[in-house]
PDB file of C-alpha atoms in Angstrom:
ATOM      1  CA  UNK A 116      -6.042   0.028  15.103  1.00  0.00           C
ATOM      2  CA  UNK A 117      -4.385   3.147  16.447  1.00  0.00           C
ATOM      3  CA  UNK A 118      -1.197   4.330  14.592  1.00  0.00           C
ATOM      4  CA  UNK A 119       1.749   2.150  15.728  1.00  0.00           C
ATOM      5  CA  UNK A 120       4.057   3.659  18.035  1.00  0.00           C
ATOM      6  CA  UNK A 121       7.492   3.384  19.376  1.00  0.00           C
ATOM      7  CA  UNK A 122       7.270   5.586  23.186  1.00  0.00           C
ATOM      8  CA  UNK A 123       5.566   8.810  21.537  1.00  0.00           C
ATOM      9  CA  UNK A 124       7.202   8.610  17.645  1.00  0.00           C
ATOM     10  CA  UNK A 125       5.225   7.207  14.905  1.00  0.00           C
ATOM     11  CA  UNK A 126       6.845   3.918  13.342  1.00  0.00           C
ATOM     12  CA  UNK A 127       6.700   4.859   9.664  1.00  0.00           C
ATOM     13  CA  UNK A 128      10.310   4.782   8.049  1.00  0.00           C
ATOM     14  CA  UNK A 129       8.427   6.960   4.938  1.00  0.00           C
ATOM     15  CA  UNK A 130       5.395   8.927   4.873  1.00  0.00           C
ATOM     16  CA  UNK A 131       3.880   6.463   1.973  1.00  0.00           C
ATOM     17  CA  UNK A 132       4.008   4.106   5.011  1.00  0.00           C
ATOM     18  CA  UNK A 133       2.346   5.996   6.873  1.00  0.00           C
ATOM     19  CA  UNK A 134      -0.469   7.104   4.037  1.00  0.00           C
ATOM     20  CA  UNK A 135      -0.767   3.378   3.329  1.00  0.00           C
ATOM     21  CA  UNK A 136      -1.733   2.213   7.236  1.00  0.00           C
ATOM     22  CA  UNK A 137      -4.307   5.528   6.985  1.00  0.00           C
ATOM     23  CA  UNK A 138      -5.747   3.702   3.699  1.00  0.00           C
ATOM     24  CA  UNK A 139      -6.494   0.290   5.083  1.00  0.00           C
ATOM     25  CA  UNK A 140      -7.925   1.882   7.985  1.00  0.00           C
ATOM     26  CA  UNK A 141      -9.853   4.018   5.927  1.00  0.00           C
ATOM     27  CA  UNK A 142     -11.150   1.247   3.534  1.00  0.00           C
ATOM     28  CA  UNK A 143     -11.889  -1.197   6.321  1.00  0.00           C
ATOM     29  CA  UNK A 144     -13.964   1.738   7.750  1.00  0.00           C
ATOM     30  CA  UNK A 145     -16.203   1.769   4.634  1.00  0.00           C
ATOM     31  CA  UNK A 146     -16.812  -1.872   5.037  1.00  0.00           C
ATOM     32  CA  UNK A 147     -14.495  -2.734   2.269  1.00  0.00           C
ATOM     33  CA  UNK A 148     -12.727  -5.752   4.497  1.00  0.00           C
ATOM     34  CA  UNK A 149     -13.046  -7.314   7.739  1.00  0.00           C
ATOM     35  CA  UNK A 150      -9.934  -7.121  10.072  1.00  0.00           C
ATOM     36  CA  UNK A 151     -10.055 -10.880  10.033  1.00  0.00           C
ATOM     37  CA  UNK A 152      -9.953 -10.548   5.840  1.00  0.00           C
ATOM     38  CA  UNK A 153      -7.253  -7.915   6.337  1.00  0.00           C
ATOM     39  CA  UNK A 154      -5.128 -10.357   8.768  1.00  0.00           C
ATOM     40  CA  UNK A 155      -5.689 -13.319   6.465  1.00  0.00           C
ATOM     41  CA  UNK A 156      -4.931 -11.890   3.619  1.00  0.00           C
ATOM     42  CA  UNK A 157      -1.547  -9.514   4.877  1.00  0.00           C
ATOM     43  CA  UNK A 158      -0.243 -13.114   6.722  1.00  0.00           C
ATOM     44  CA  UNK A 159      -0.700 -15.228   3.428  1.00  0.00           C
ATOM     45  CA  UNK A 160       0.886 -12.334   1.165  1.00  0.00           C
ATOM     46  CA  UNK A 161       3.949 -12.113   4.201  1.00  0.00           C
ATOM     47  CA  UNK A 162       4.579 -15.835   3.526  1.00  0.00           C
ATOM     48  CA  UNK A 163       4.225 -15.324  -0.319  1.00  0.00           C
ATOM     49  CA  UNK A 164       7.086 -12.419  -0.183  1.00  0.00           C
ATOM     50  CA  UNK A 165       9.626 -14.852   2.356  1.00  0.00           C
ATOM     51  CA  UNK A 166       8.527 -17.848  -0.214  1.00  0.00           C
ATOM     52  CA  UNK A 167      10.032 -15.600  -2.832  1.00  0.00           C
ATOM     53  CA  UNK A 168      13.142 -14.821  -0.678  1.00  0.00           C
ATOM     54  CA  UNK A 169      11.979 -11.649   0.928  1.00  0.00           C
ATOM     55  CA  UNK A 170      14.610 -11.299   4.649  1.00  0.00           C
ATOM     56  CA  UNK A 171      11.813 -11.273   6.328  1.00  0.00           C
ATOM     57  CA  UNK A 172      13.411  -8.785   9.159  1.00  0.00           C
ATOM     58  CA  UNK A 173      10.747  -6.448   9.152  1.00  0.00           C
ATOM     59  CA  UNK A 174      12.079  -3.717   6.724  1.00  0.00           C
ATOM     60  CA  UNK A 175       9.885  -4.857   3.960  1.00  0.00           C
ATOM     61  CA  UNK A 176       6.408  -4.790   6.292  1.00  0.00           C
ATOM     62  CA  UNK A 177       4.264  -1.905   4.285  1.00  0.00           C
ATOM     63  CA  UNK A 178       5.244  -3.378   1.269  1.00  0.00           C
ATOM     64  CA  UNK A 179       3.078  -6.262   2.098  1.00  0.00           C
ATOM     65  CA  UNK A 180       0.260  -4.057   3.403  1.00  0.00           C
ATOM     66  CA  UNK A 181       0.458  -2.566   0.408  1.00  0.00           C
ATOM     67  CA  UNK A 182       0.502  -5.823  -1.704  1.00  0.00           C
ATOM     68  CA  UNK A 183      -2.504  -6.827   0.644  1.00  0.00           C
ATOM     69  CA  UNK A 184      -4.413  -3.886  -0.145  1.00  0.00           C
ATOM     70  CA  UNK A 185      -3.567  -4.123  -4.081  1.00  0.00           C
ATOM     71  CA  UNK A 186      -5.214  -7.764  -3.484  1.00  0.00           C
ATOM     72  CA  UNK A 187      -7.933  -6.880  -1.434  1.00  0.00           C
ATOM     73  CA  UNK A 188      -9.193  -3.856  -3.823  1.00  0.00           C
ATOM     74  CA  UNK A 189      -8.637  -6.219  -6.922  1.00  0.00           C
ATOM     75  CA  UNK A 190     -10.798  -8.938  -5.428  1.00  0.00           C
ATOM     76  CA  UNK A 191     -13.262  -6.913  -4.274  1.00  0.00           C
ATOM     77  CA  UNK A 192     -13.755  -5.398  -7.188  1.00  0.00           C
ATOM     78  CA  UNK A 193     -13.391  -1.727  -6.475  1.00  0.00           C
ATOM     79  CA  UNK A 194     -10.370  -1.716  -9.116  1.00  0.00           C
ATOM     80  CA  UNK A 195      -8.960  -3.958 -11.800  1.00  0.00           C
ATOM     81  CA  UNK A 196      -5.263  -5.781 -11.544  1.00  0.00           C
ATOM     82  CA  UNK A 197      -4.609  -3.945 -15.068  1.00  0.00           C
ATOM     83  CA  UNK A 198      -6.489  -0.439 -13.582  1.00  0.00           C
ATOM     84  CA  UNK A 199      -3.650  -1.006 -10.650  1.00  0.00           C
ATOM     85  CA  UNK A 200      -0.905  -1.549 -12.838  1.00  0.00           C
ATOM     86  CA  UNK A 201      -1.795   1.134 -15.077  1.00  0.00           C
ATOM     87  CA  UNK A 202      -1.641   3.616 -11.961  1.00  0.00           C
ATOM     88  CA  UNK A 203       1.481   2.163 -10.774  1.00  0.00           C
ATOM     89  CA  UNK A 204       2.963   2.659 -14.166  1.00  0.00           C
ATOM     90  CA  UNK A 205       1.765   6.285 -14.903  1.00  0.00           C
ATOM     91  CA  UNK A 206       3.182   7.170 -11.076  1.00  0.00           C
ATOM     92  CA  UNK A 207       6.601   5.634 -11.708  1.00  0.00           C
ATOM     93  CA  UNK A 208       6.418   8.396 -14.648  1.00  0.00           C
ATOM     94  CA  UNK A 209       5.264  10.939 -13.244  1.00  0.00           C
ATOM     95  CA  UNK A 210       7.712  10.460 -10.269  1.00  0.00           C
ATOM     96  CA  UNK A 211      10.615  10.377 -12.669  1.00  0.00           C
ATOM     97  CA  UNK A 212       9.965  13.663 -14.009  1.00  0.00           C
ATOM     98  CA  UNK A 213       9.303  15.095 -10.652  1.00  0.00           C
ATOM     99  CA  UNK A 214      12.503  17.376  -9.426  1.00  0.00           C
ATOM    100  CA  UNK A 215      12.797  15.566  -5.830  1.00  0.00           C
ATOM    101  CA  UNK A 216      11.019  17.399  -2.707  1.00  0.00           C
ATOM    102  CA  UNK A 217       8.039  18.671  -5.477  1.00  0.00           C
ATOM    103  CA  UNK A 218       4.779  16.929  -4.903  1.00  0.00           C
ATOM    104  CA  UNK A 219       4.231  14.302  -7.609  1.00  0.00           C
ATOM    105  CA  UNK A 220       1.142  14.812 -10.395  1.00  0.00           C
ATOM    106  CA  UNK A 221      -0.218  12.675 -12.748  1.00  0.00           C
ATOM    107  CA  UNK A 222      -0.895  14.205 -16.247  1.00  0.00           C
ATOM    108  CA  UNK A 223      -3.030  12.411 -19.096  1.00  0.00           C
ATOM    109  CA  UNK A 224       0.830  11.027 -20.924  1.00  0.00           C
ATOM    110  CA  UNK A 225       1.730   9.555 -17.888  1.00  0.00           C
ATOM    111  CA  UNK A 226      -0.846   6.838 -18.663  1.00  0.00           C
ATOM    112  CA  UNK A 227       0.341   6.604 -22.216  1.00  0.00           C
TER     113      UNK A 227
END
């Protein structure tokens, strides 16, 4: 898909939104997923998140393309659930560390 657009403005609310659309394009450019897989899977983990009491109003949306591609990597066995978690855990520290506007880097303690 192109990049989703509202007149000529992009439609991310954050540039992580942005990066993660660019990944999922990316990765289903390698051949990692099918756009059918990618549909299937972002629609089931949609009515996972309003199951759980997500609103549902659209301001949540590239947190379930993220979930999806969390999912989608896991089961396709290009990383672990615990490899994910680990990174997730290391960036949270590294990000809380990081005086705001720097760019974020992981260092070896962050994993620890």
């Amino acid at each position: 898909p192109g990049v989703p657009q509202e007149g000529e403005a992009p439609v991310f609310a954050e540039p992580w939104q942005a990066q993660v659309f660019a990944l999922a394009v990316s990765l289903h450019q390698k051949g990692l997923f099918t756009w059918s897989e990618w549909a299937d899977t972002l629609g089931d983990e949609i009515r996972r998140a309003v199951a759980a009491g997500d609103p549902d109003d659209g301001t949540t949306y590239y947190n379930h393309w993220m979930a999806t591609l969390e999912r989608l990597v896991a089961e396709k066995g290009v990383a672990s659930e615990d490899m994910l978690a680990r990174y997730a855990s290391a960036w949270g520290r590294a990000a809380e560390r990081t005086p705001h506007g720097e760019p974020i880097e992981l260092e070896a303690a962050d994993f620890g």
